Structures are given as C-alpha cells and as structure tokens.
mmCIF file with all atom_site columns, C-alpha atoms and ligand atoms in Angstrom:
data_model
loop_
_atom_site.group_PDB
_atom_site.id
_atom_site.type_symbol
_atom_site.label_atom_id
_atom_site.label_alt_id
_atom_site.label_comp_id
_atom_site.label_asym_id
_atom_site.label_entity_id
_atom_site.label_seq_id
_atom_site.pdbx_PDB_ins_code
_atom_site.Cartn_x
_atom_site.Cartn_y
_atom_site.Cartn_z
_atom_site.occupancy
_atom_site.B_iso_or_equiv
_atom_site.pdbx_formal_charge
_atom_site.auth_seq_id
_atom_site.auth_comp_id
_atom_site.auth_asym_id
_atom_site.auth_atom_id
_atom_site.pdbx_PDB_model_num
ATOM   1   C  CA  . MET A 1 1   ? -13.016 -194.177 103.452 1.00 86.00 ? 1168 MET A CA  1
ATOM   2   C  CA  . PRO A 1 2   ? -11.522 -196.769 105.771 1.00 94.00 ? 1169 PRO A CA  1
ATOM   3   C  CA  . LYS A 1 3   ? -12.643 -200.364 105.292 1.00 96.00 ? 1170 LYS A CA  1
ATOM   4   C  CA  . ARG A 1 4   ? -15.234 -201.466 107.829 1.00 98.00 ? 1171 ARG A CA  1
ATOM   5   C  CA  . ILE A 1 5   ? -14.774 -204.665 109.768 1.00 98.00 ? 1172 ILE A CA  1
ATOM   6   C  CA  . LEU A 1 6   ? -17.451 -206.341 111.868 1.00 98.00 ? 1173 LEU A CA  1
ATOM   7   C  CA  . VAL A 1 7   ? -16.145 -208.374 114.811 1.00 98.00 ? 1174 VAL A CA  1
ATOM   8   C  CA  . ILE A 1 8   ? -18.586 -210.822 116.432 1.00 98.00 ? 1175 ILE A CA  1
ATOM   9   C  CA  . GLU A 1 9   ? -17.020 -212.029 119.685 1.00 98.00 ? 1176 GLU A CA  1
ATOM   10  C  CA  . ASP A 1 10  ? -18.380 -212.604 123.193 1.00 97.00 ? 1177 ASP A CA  1
ATOM   11  C  CA  . ASN A 1 11  ? -15.057 -212.702 125.031 1.00 97.00 ? 1178 ASN A CA  1
ATOM   12  C  CA  . PRO A 1 12  ? -14.253 -209.143 126.163 1.00 97.00 ? 1179 PRO A CA  1
ATOM   13  C  CA  . ALA A 1 13  ? -10.466 -209.634 126.189 1.00 96.00 ? 1180 ALA A CA  1
ATOM   14  C  CA  . ASN A 1 14  ? -10.383 -211.061 122.660 1.00 96.00 ? 1181 ASN A CA  1
ATOM   15  C  CA  . MET A 1 15  ? -12.743 -208.368 121.440 1.00 97.00 ? 1182 MET A CA  1
ATOM   16  C  CA  . GLU A 1 16  ? -10.629 -205.630 122.985 1.00 98.00 ? 1183 GLU A CA  1
ATOM   17  C  CA  . LEU A 1 17  ? -7.437  -206.966 121.420 1.00 97.00 ? 1184 LEU A CA  1
ATOM   18  C  CA  . MET A 1 18  ? -8.910  -207.343 117.925 1.00 98.00 ? 1185 MET A CA  1
ATOM   19  C  CA  . VAL A 1 19  ? -10.529 -203.900 118.036 1.00 98.00 ? 1186 VAL A CA  1
ATOM   20  C  CA  . TYR A 1 20  ? -7.306  -202.336 119.299 1.00 97.00 ? 1187 TYR A CA  1
ATOM   21  C  CA  . LEU A 1 21  ? -5.157  -203.921 116.584 1.00 97.00 ? 1188 LEU A CA  1
ATOM   22  C  CA  . LEU A 1 22  ? -7.557  -203.199 113.724 1.00 97.00 ? 1189 LEU A CA  1
ATOM   23  C  CA  . LYS A 1 23  ? -8.103  -199.594 114.783 1.00 97.00 ? 1190 LYS A CA  1
ATOM   24  C  CA  . ALA A 1 24  ? -4.346  -199.131 115.037 1.00 96.00 ? 1191 ALA A CA  1
ATOM   25  C  CA  . TYR A 1 25  ? -4.120  -200.041 111.345 1.00 96.00 ? 1192 TYR A CA  1
ATOM   26  C  CA  . GLY A 1 26  ? -6.822  -197.597 110.348 1.00 96.00 ? 1193 GLY A CA  1
ATOM   27  C  CA  . TYR A 1 27  ? -9.882  -199.806 110.035 1.00 97.00 ? 1194 TYR A CA  1
ATOM   28  C  CA  . ALA A 1 28  ? -13.355 -198.749 111.117 1.00 97.00 ? 1195 ALA A CA  1
ATOM   29  C  CA  . LEU A 1 29  ? -14.849 -201.219 113.575 1.00 98.00 ? 1196 LEU A CA  1
ATOM   30  C  CA  . LEU A 1 30  ? -18.338 -202.559 114.155 1.00 98.00 ? 1197 LEU A CA  1
ATOM   31  C  CA  . THR A 1 31  ? -18.895 -204.993 117.000 1.00 98.00 ? 1198 THR A CA  1
ATOM   32  C  CA  . ALA A 1 32  ? -21.450 -207.486 118.260 1.00 98.00 ? 1199 ALA A CA  1
ATOM   33  C  CA  . THR A 1 33  ? -21.279 -209.887 121.203 1.00 98.00 ? 1200 THR A CA  1
ATOM   34  C  CA  . ASP A 1 34  ? -23.739 -212.558 120.060 1.00 98.00 ? 1201 ASP A CA  1
ATOM   35  C  CA  . GLY A 1 35  ? -24.617 -214.211 116.786 1.00 98.00 ? 1202 GLY A CA  1
ATOM   36  C  CA  . GLU A 1 36  ? -28.069 -212.739 116.314 1.00 98.00 ? 1203 GLU A CA  1
ATOM   37  C  CA  . SER A 1 37  ? -27.017 -209.140 116.854 1.00 98.00 ? 1204 SER A CA  1
ATOM   38  C  CA  . GLY A 1 38  ? -23.973 -209.834 114.659 1.00 98.00 ? 1205 GLY A CA  1
ATOM   39  C  CA  . LEU A 1 39  ? -26.292 -210.745 111.782 1.00 98.00 ? 1206 LEU A CA  1
ATOM   40  C  CA  . ALA A 1 40  ? -28.410 -207.656 112.443 1.00 98.00 ? 1207 ALA A CA  1
ATOM   41  C  CA  . VAL A 1 41  ? -25.354 -205.376 112.314 1.00 98.00 ? 1208 VAL A CA  1
ATOM   42  C  CA  . ALA A 1 42  ? -24.097 -207.141 109.180 1.00 98.00 ? 1209 ALA A CA  1
ATOM   43  C  CA  . SER A 1 43  ? -27.309 -206.575 107.250 1.00 98.00 ? 1210 SER A CA  1
ATOM   44  C  CA  . ARG A 1 44  ? -27.692 -203.002 108.458 1.00 98.00 ? 1211 ARG A CA  1
ATOM   45  C  CA  . GLU A 1 45  ? -24.081 -201.933 107.862 1.00 98.00 ? 1212 GLU A CA  1
ATOM   46  C  CA  . GLN A 1 46  ? -22.816 -204.156 105.020 1.00 98.00 ? 1213 GLN A CA  1
ATOM   47  C  CA  . PRO A 1 47  ? -19.225 -204.309 106.327 1.00 98.00 ? 1214 PRO A CA  1
ATOM   48  C  CA  . ASP A 1 48  ? -16.233 -205.147 104.114 1.00 97.00 ? 1215 ASP A CA  1
ATOM   49  C  CA  . LEU A 1 49  ? -15.208 -208.108 106.272 1.00 98.00 ? 1216 LEU A CA  1
ATOM   50  C  CA  . ILE A 1 50  ? -16.694 -210.158 109.118 1.00 98.00 ? 1217 ILE A CA  1
ATOM   51  C  CA  . LEU A 1 51  ? -14.568 -211.789 111.819 1.00 98.00 ? 1218 LEU A CA  1
ATOM   52  C  CA  . CYS A 1 52  ? -16.626 -214.257 113.822 1.00 98.00 ? 1219 CYS A CA  1
ATOM   53  C  CA  . ASP A 1 53  ? -16.004 -216.299 116.955 1.00 96.00 ? 1220 ASP A CA  1
ATOM   54  C  CA  . VAL A 1 54  ? -17.438 -219.831 116.839 1.00 95.00 ? 1221 VAL A CA  1
ATOM   55  C  CA  . HIS A 1 55  ? -18.788 -220.229 120.366 1.00 94.00 ? 1222 HIS A CA  1
ATOM   56  C  CA  . LEU A 1 56  ? -21.282 -217.413 120.747 1.00 97.00 ? 1223 LEU A CA  1
ATOM   57  C  CA  . PRO A 1 57  ? -24.502 -216.893 122.700 1.00 97.00 ? 1224 PRO A CA  1
ATOM   58  C  CA  . ARG A 1 58  ? -27.898 -216.935 120.956 1.00 97.00 ? 1225 ARG A CA  1
ATOM   59  C  CA  . LEU A 1 59  ? -26.524 -218.166 117.636 1.00 97.00 ? 1226 LEU A CA  1
ATOM   60  C  CA  . ASP A 1 60  ? -23.089 -219.747 117.189 1.00 97.00 ? 1227 ASP A CA  1
ATOM   61  C  CA  . GLY A 1 61  ? -20.573 -219.002 114.442 1.00 97.00 ? 1228 GLY A CA  1
ATOM   62  C  CA  . TYR A 1 62  ? -21.816 -221.864 112.282 1.00 97.00 ? 1229 TYR A CA  1
ATOM   63  C  CA  . GLY A 1 63  ? -25.337 -220.474 112.428 1.00 97.00 ? 1230 GLY A CA  1
ATOM   64  C  CA  . VAL A 1 64  ? -24.086 -216.987 111.671 1.00 98.00 ? 1231 VAL A CA  1
ATOM   65  C  CA  . VAL A 1 65  ? -22.117 -218.006 108.590 1.00 98.00 ? 1232 VAL A CA  1
ATOM   66  C  CA  . ARG A 1 66  ? -24.870 -220.270 107.264 1.00 98.00 ? 1233 ARG A CA  1
ATOM   67  C  CA  . THR A 1 67  ? -27.279 -217.364 107.394 1.00 98.00 ? 1234 THR A CA  1
ATOM   68  C  CA  . LEU A 1 68  ? -24.743 -214.956 105.880 1.00 98.00 ? 1235 LEU A CA  1
ATOM   69  C  CA  . LYS A 1 69  ? -24.065 -217.234 102.935 1.00 98.00 ? 1236 LYS A CA  1
ATOM   70  C  CA  . ARG A 1 70  ? -27.773 -217.909 102.386 1.00 97.00 ? 1237 ARG A CA  1
ATOM   71  C  CA  . THR A 1 71  ? -28.571 -214.205 102.216 1.00 97.00 ? 1238 THR A CA  1
ATOM   72  C  CA  . PRO A 1 72  ? -27.977 -212.674 98.776  1.00 97.00 ? 1239 PRO A CA  1
ATOM   73  C  CA  . SER A 1 73  ? -27.093 -209.212 100.118 1.00 97.00 ? 1240 SER A CA  1
ATOM   74  C  CA  . LEU A 1 74  ? -24.569 -210.657 102.593 1.00 98.00 ? 1241 LEU A CA  1
ATOM   75  C  CA  . ARG A 1 75  ? -23.024 -213.673 100.953 1.00 97.00 ? 1242 ARG A CA  1
ATOM   76  C  CA  . GLY A 1 76  ? -20.382 -211.632 99.130  1.00 97.00 ? 1243 GLY A CA  1
ATOM   77  C  CA  . ILE A 1 77  ? -18.835 -210.373 102.373 1.00 97.00 ? 1244 ILE A CA  1
ATOM   78  C  CA  . PRO A 1 78  ? -15.795 -212.447 103.357 1.00 98.00 ? 1245 PRO A CA  1
ATOM   79  C  CA  . ALA A 1 79  ? -16.416 -214.185 106.693 1.00 98.00 ? 1246 ALA A CA  1
ATOM   80  C  CA  . VAL A 1 80  ? -13.465 -215.434 108.719 1.00 97.00 ? 1247 VAL A CA  1
ATOM   81  C  CA  . ALA A 1 81  ? -13.788 -217.655 111.786 1.00 96.00 ? 1248 ALA A CA  1
ATOM   82  C  CA  . VAL A 1 82  ? -11.623 -216.718 114.737 1.00 95.00 ? 1249 VAL A CA  1
ATOM   83  C  CA  . THR A 1 83  ? -11.415 -219.826 116.827 1.00 91.00 ? 1250 THR A CA  1
ATOM   84  C  CA  . ALA A 1 84  ? -9.312  -221.940 119.134 1.00 84.00 ? 1251 ALA A CA  1
ATOM   85  C  CA  . LEU A 1 85  ? -10.412 -225.121 117.388 1.00 68.00 ? 1252 LEU A CA  1
ATOM   86  C  CA  . ALA A 1 86  ? -7.320  -227.035 116.388 1.00 65.00 ? 1253 ALA A CA  1
ATOM   87  C  CA  . MET A 1 87  ? -8.658  -230.259 114.983 1.00 64.00 ? 1254 MET A CA  1
ATOM   88  C  CA  . VAL A 1 88  ? -8.525  -230.735 111.223 1.00 68.00 ? 1255 VAL A CA  1
ATOM   89  C  CA  . GLY A 1 89  ? -12.126 -231.935 111.218 1.00 77.00 ? 1256 GLY A CA  1
ATOM   90  C  CA  . ASP A 1 90  ? -13.308 -228.709 112.779 1.00 83.00 ? 1257 ASP A CA  1
ATOM   91  C  CA  . ARG A 1 91  ? -11.444 -226.677 110.179 1.00 85.00 ? 1258 ARG A CA  1
ATOM   92  C  CA  . ASP A 1 92  ? -13.190 -228.600 107.414 1.00 88.00 ? 1259 ASP A CA  1
ATOM   93  C  CA  . LYS A 1 93  ? -16.477 -228.062 109.210 1.00 92.00 ? 1260 LYS A CA  1
ATOM   94  C  CA  . LEU A 1 94  ? -15.851 -224.304 109.312 1.00 93.00 ? 1261 LEU A CA  1
ATOM   95  C  CA  . ILE A 1 95  ? -15.192 -224.132 105.576 1.00 93.00 ? 1262 ILE A CA  1
ATOM   96  C  CA  . GLU A 1 96  ? -18.140 -226.415 104.830 1.00 94.00 ? 1263 GLU A CA  1
ATOM   97  C  CA  . ALA A 1 97  ? -20.418 -224.167 106.883 1.00 95.00 ? 1264 ALA A CA  1
ATOM   98  C  CA  . GLY A 1 98  ? -19.410 -221.273 104.638 1.00 97.00 ? 1265 GLY A CA  1
ATOM   99  C  CA  . PHE A 1 99  ? -16.474 -219.506 106.276 1.00 97.00 ? 1266 PHE A CA  1
ATOM   100 C  CA  . ASP A 1 100 ? -13.964 -218.162 103.766 1.00 96.00 ? 1267 ASP A CA  1
ATOM   101 C  CA  . GLY A 1 101 ? -11.140 -218.984 106.168 1.00 94.00 ? 1268 GLY A CA  1
ATOM   102 C  CA  . TYR A 1 102 ? -10.148 -219.094 109.809 1.00 93.00 ? 1269 TYR A CA  1
ATOM   103 C  CA  . ILE A 1 103 ? -7.636  -217.579 112.176 1.00 93.00 ? 1270 ILE A CA  1
ATOM   104 C  CA  . SER A 1 104 ? -6.653  -219.457 115.292 1.00 90.00 ? 1271 SER A CA  1
ATOM   105 C  CA  . LYS A 1 105 ? -6.678  -218.118 118.809 1.00 91.00 ? 1272 LYS A CA  1
ATOM   106 C  CA  . PRO A 1 106 ? -4.809  -217.014 120.788 1.00 91.00 ? 1273 PRO A CA  1
ATOM   107 C  CA  . ILE A 1 107 ? -4.571  -213.939 118.584 1.00 94.00 ? 1274 ILE A CA  1
ATOM   108 C  CA  . GLU A 1 108 ? -0.982  -213.090 117.678 1.00 94.00 ? 1275 GLU A CA  1
ATOM   109 C  CA  . PRO A 1 109 ? -0.673  -209.294 117.689 1.00 95.00 ? 1276 PRO A CA  1
ATOM   110 C  CA  . GLU A 1 110 ? 2.341   -209.433 115.330 1.00 95.00 ? 1277 GLU A CA  1
ATOM   111 C  CA  . THR A 1 111 ? 0.536   -211.300 112.552 1.00 95.00 ? 1278 THR A CA  1
ATOM   112 C  CA  . PHE A 1 112 ? -3.198  -210.805 113.130 1.00 96.00 ? 1279 PHE A CA  1
ATOM   113 C  CA  . VAL A 1 113 ? -3.723  -207.818 110.837 1.00 97.00 ? 1280 VAL A CA  1
ATOM   114 C  CA  . ALA A 1 114 ? -1.707  -209.373 108.006 1.00 96.00 ? 1281 ALA A CA  1
ATOM   115 C  CA  . GLU A 1 115 ? -3.771  -212.554 108.355 1.00 95.00 ? 1282 GLU A CA  1
ATOM   116 C  CA  . ILE A 1 116 ? -7.123  -210.825 108.167 1.00 96.00 ? 1283 ILE A CA  1
ATOM   117 C  CA  . GLU A 1 117 ? -5.982  -208.654 105.239 1.00 96.00 ? 1284 GLU A CA  1
ATOM   118 C  CA  . ARG A 1 118 ? -5.625  -211.770 103.088 1.00 95.00 ? 1285 ARG A CA  1
ATOM   119 C  CA  . PHE A 1 119 ? -9.428  -211.927 103.153 1.00 95.00 ? 1286 PHE A CA  1
ATOM   120 C  CA  . LEU A 1 120 ? -10.076 -208.244 102.584 1.00 91.00 ? 1287 LEU A CA  1
ATOM   121 C  CA  . PRO A 1 121 ? -10.682 -207.462 98.916  1.00 77.00 ? 1288 PRO A CA  1
ATOM   122 C  CA  . GLY A 1 122 ? -8.646  -204.612 97.516  1.00 75.00 ? 1289 GLY A CA  1
ATOM   123 C  CA  . SER A 1 123 ? -6.594  -204.055 100.659 1.00 64.00 ? 1290 SER A CA  1
ATOM   124 C  CA  . ALA A 1 124 ? -3.120  -202.653 100.232 1.00 55.00 ? 1291 ALA A CA  1
ATOM   125 C  CA  . PRO A 1 125 ? -0.389  -205.226 100.550 1.00 52.00 ? 1292 PRO A CA  1
ATOM   126 C  CA  . PHE A 1 126 ? 1.190   -205.523 103.950 1.00 49.00 ? 1293 PHE A CA  1
ATOM   127 C  CA  . HIS A 1 127 ? 4.450   -203.939 102.758 1.00 44.00 ? 1294 HIS A CA  1
ATOM   128 C  CA  . HIS A 1 128 ? 4.494   -200.861 104.963 1.00 45.00 ? 1295 HIS A CA  1
ATOM   129 C  CA  . ARG A 1 129 ? 4.848   -202.986 108.093 1.00 45.00 ? 1296 ARG A CA  1
ATOM   130 C  CA  . ALA A 1 130 ? 8.383   -204.265 108.365 1.00 41.00 ? 1297 ALA A CA  1
ATOM   131 C  CA  . VAL A 1 131 ? 8.849   -207.802 109.592 1.00 42.00 ? 1298 VAL A CA  1
ATOM   132 C  CA  . GLU A 1 132 ? 11.390  -207.891 112.369 1.00 40.00 ? 1299 GLU A CA  1
ATOM   133 C  CA  . PRO A 1 133 ? 14.344  -209.971 111.184 1.00 42.00 ? 1300 PRO A CA  1
ATOM   134 C  CA  . GLY A 1 134 ? 14.431  -211.952 114.418 1.00 41.00 ? 1301 GLY A CA  1
ATOM   135 C  CA  . VAL A 1 135 ? 10.829  -213.098 114.041 1.00 40.00 ? 1302 VAL A CA  1
ATOM   136 C  CA  . LEU A 1 136 ? 11.287  -214.380 110.514 1.00 38.00 ? 1303 LEU A CA  1
ATOM   137 C  CA  . GLY A 1 137 ? 14.628  -215.945 111.427 1.00 39.00 ? 1304 GLY A CA  1
ATOM   138 C  CA  . ASP A 1 138 ? 13.186  -217.893 114.325 1.00 41.00 ? 1305 ASP A CA  1
ATOM   139 C  CA  . GLU A 1 139 ? 10.350  -219.188 112.202 1.00 41.00 ? 1306 GLU A CA  1
ATOM   140 C  CA  . THR A 1 140 ? 12.647  -220.312 109.403 1.00 40.00 ? 1307 THR A CA  1
ATOM   141 C  CA  . GLU A 1 141 ? 14.899  -221.971 111.934 1.00 40.00 ? 1308 GLU A CA  1
ATOM   142 C  CA  . THR A 1 142 ? 11.956  -223.818 113.493 1.00 41.00 ? 1309 THR A CA  1
ATOM   143 C  CA  . CYS A 1 143 ? 10.823  -225.091 110.090 1.00 40.00 ? 1310 CYS A CA  1
ATOM   144 C  CA  . LEU A 1 144 ? 14.302  -226.262 109.233 1.00 41.00 ? 1311 LEU A CA  1
ATOM   145 C  CA  . HIS A 1 145 ? 14.584  -227.903 112.615 1.00 44.00 ? 1312 HIS A CA  1
ATOM   146 C  CA  . GLN A 1 146 ? 11.286  -229.727 112.155 1.00 45.00 ? 1313 GLN A CA  1
ATOM   147 C  CA  . GLU A 1 147 ? 12.265  -230.790 108.652 1.00 45.00 ? 1314 GLU A CA  1
ATOM   148 C  CA  . LYS A 1 148 ? 15.531  -232.189 109.952 1.00 45.00 ? 1315 LYS A CA  1
ATOM   149 C  CA  . ARG A 1 149 ? 13.697  -234.096 112.676 1.00 48.00 ? 1316 ARG A CA  1
ATOM   150 C  CA  . ARG A 1 150 ? 11.352  -235.527 110.083 1.00 48.00 ? 1317 ARG A CA  1
ATOM   151 C  CA  . GLN A 1 151 ? 14.274  -236.630 107.969 1.00 48.00 ? 1318 GLN A CA  1
ATOM   152 C  CA  . ASP A 1 152 ? 15.800  -238.175 111.065 1.00 51.00 ? 1319 ASP A CA  1
ATOM   153 C  CA  . GLY A 1 153 ? 12.634  -240.201 111.536 1.00 52.00 ? 1320 GLY A CA  1
ATOM   154 C  CA  . ASP A 1 154 ? 11.031  -238.200 114.321 1.00 49.00 ? 1321 ASP A CA  1
ATOM   155 C  CA  . HIS A 1 155 ? 7.359   -237.827 113.538 1.00 44.00 ? 1322 HIS A CA  1
ATOM   156 C  CA  . THR A 1 156 ? 6.142   -236.650 116.923 1.00 43.00 ? 1323 THR A CA  1
ATOM   157 C  CA  . ASP A 1 157 ? 5.061   -233.240 115.667 1.00 41.00 ? 1324 ASP A CA  1
ATOM   158 C  CA  . ARG A 1 158 ? 2.645   -234.549 113.070 1.00 39.00 ? 1325 ARG A CA  1
HETATM 159 MN MN1 . LIG B 2 .   ? -16.893 -217.208 122.406 1.00 93.55 ? 1190 LIG B MN1 1
#
C-alpha cells in the first residue's frame, strides 16, 4: 500500500507541483483547498502525512494544525507547513502552533520529496534517487564561500 499524503493548499500552481512530484514517487494523494475541508479529509481518511499551506481560506494553517494536535485521532499524524514565511519568528510560531516542521516555498522539485520524507514515519531512505554531482558540488562550494566571507569579516548574509 502506498503511503497517503494529504496536501492542503489553495494555490493551484503549488498544488499541481506538489501532487505531480509526490505521485511521481509513488505516493497516494488526497487534496483540499481550504482549512476546514482539509480537516474533514484528514479525519475521514487518516493520512500518513499532512502538508499544509499557512495562508488558506476558511481556516488558516495555524488553525488547522491546532485542531489536528488537539484531536486524539489526528494528533499522531505528522503535519508539515509549506510556507513562504522566512522570518525566524514565524518559524517558531509554526512549531509552537503544533507543526512538526516546515518546508519553504518556492518548492524545489529536486529536493521536495526528500524533505517531506524526513517527516514520514517508516519511509524508505532516499537512496534510490541519485544526487547529481553538480548540485551537491555547487552547494558545498556556496557554503565554503560563505564561511570564507564570514572569516573575512563579511557578515552581510546573516
Ligand atoms: Mn495559500
């Protein structure tokens, strides 16, 4: 049985991308486009993982996760916020509200599935997807570059 993932997202382009990527990796998808119907689908279907936008009609992501974590039959399902919020305070607020983690938008097709799988209990490790050497190389180079700048006294990226 494939793992079932509920995506609650009101932006059609983001929804389409997430559904496309997750289906490509063999997951079964459930979707909702507002917070209230997201909660209804969650309690009816008991998915393995919930990915939830923060800005949603009818009930926002904070309201969704508060209800999820207050409901005994739902609180065990990992809930991950998918959000463009970049401020540290907002991240803390997401975790405080009950989210198990967050993924930032824009969604990166190369890393999205690996990111969500960190929150999926019992999922196979991400080993069957090879990381392209160039991608890893660039990232390492960027880190080294930033570290060097820090050592040189440049703190602009903090
Ligand atoms: Mn939204």
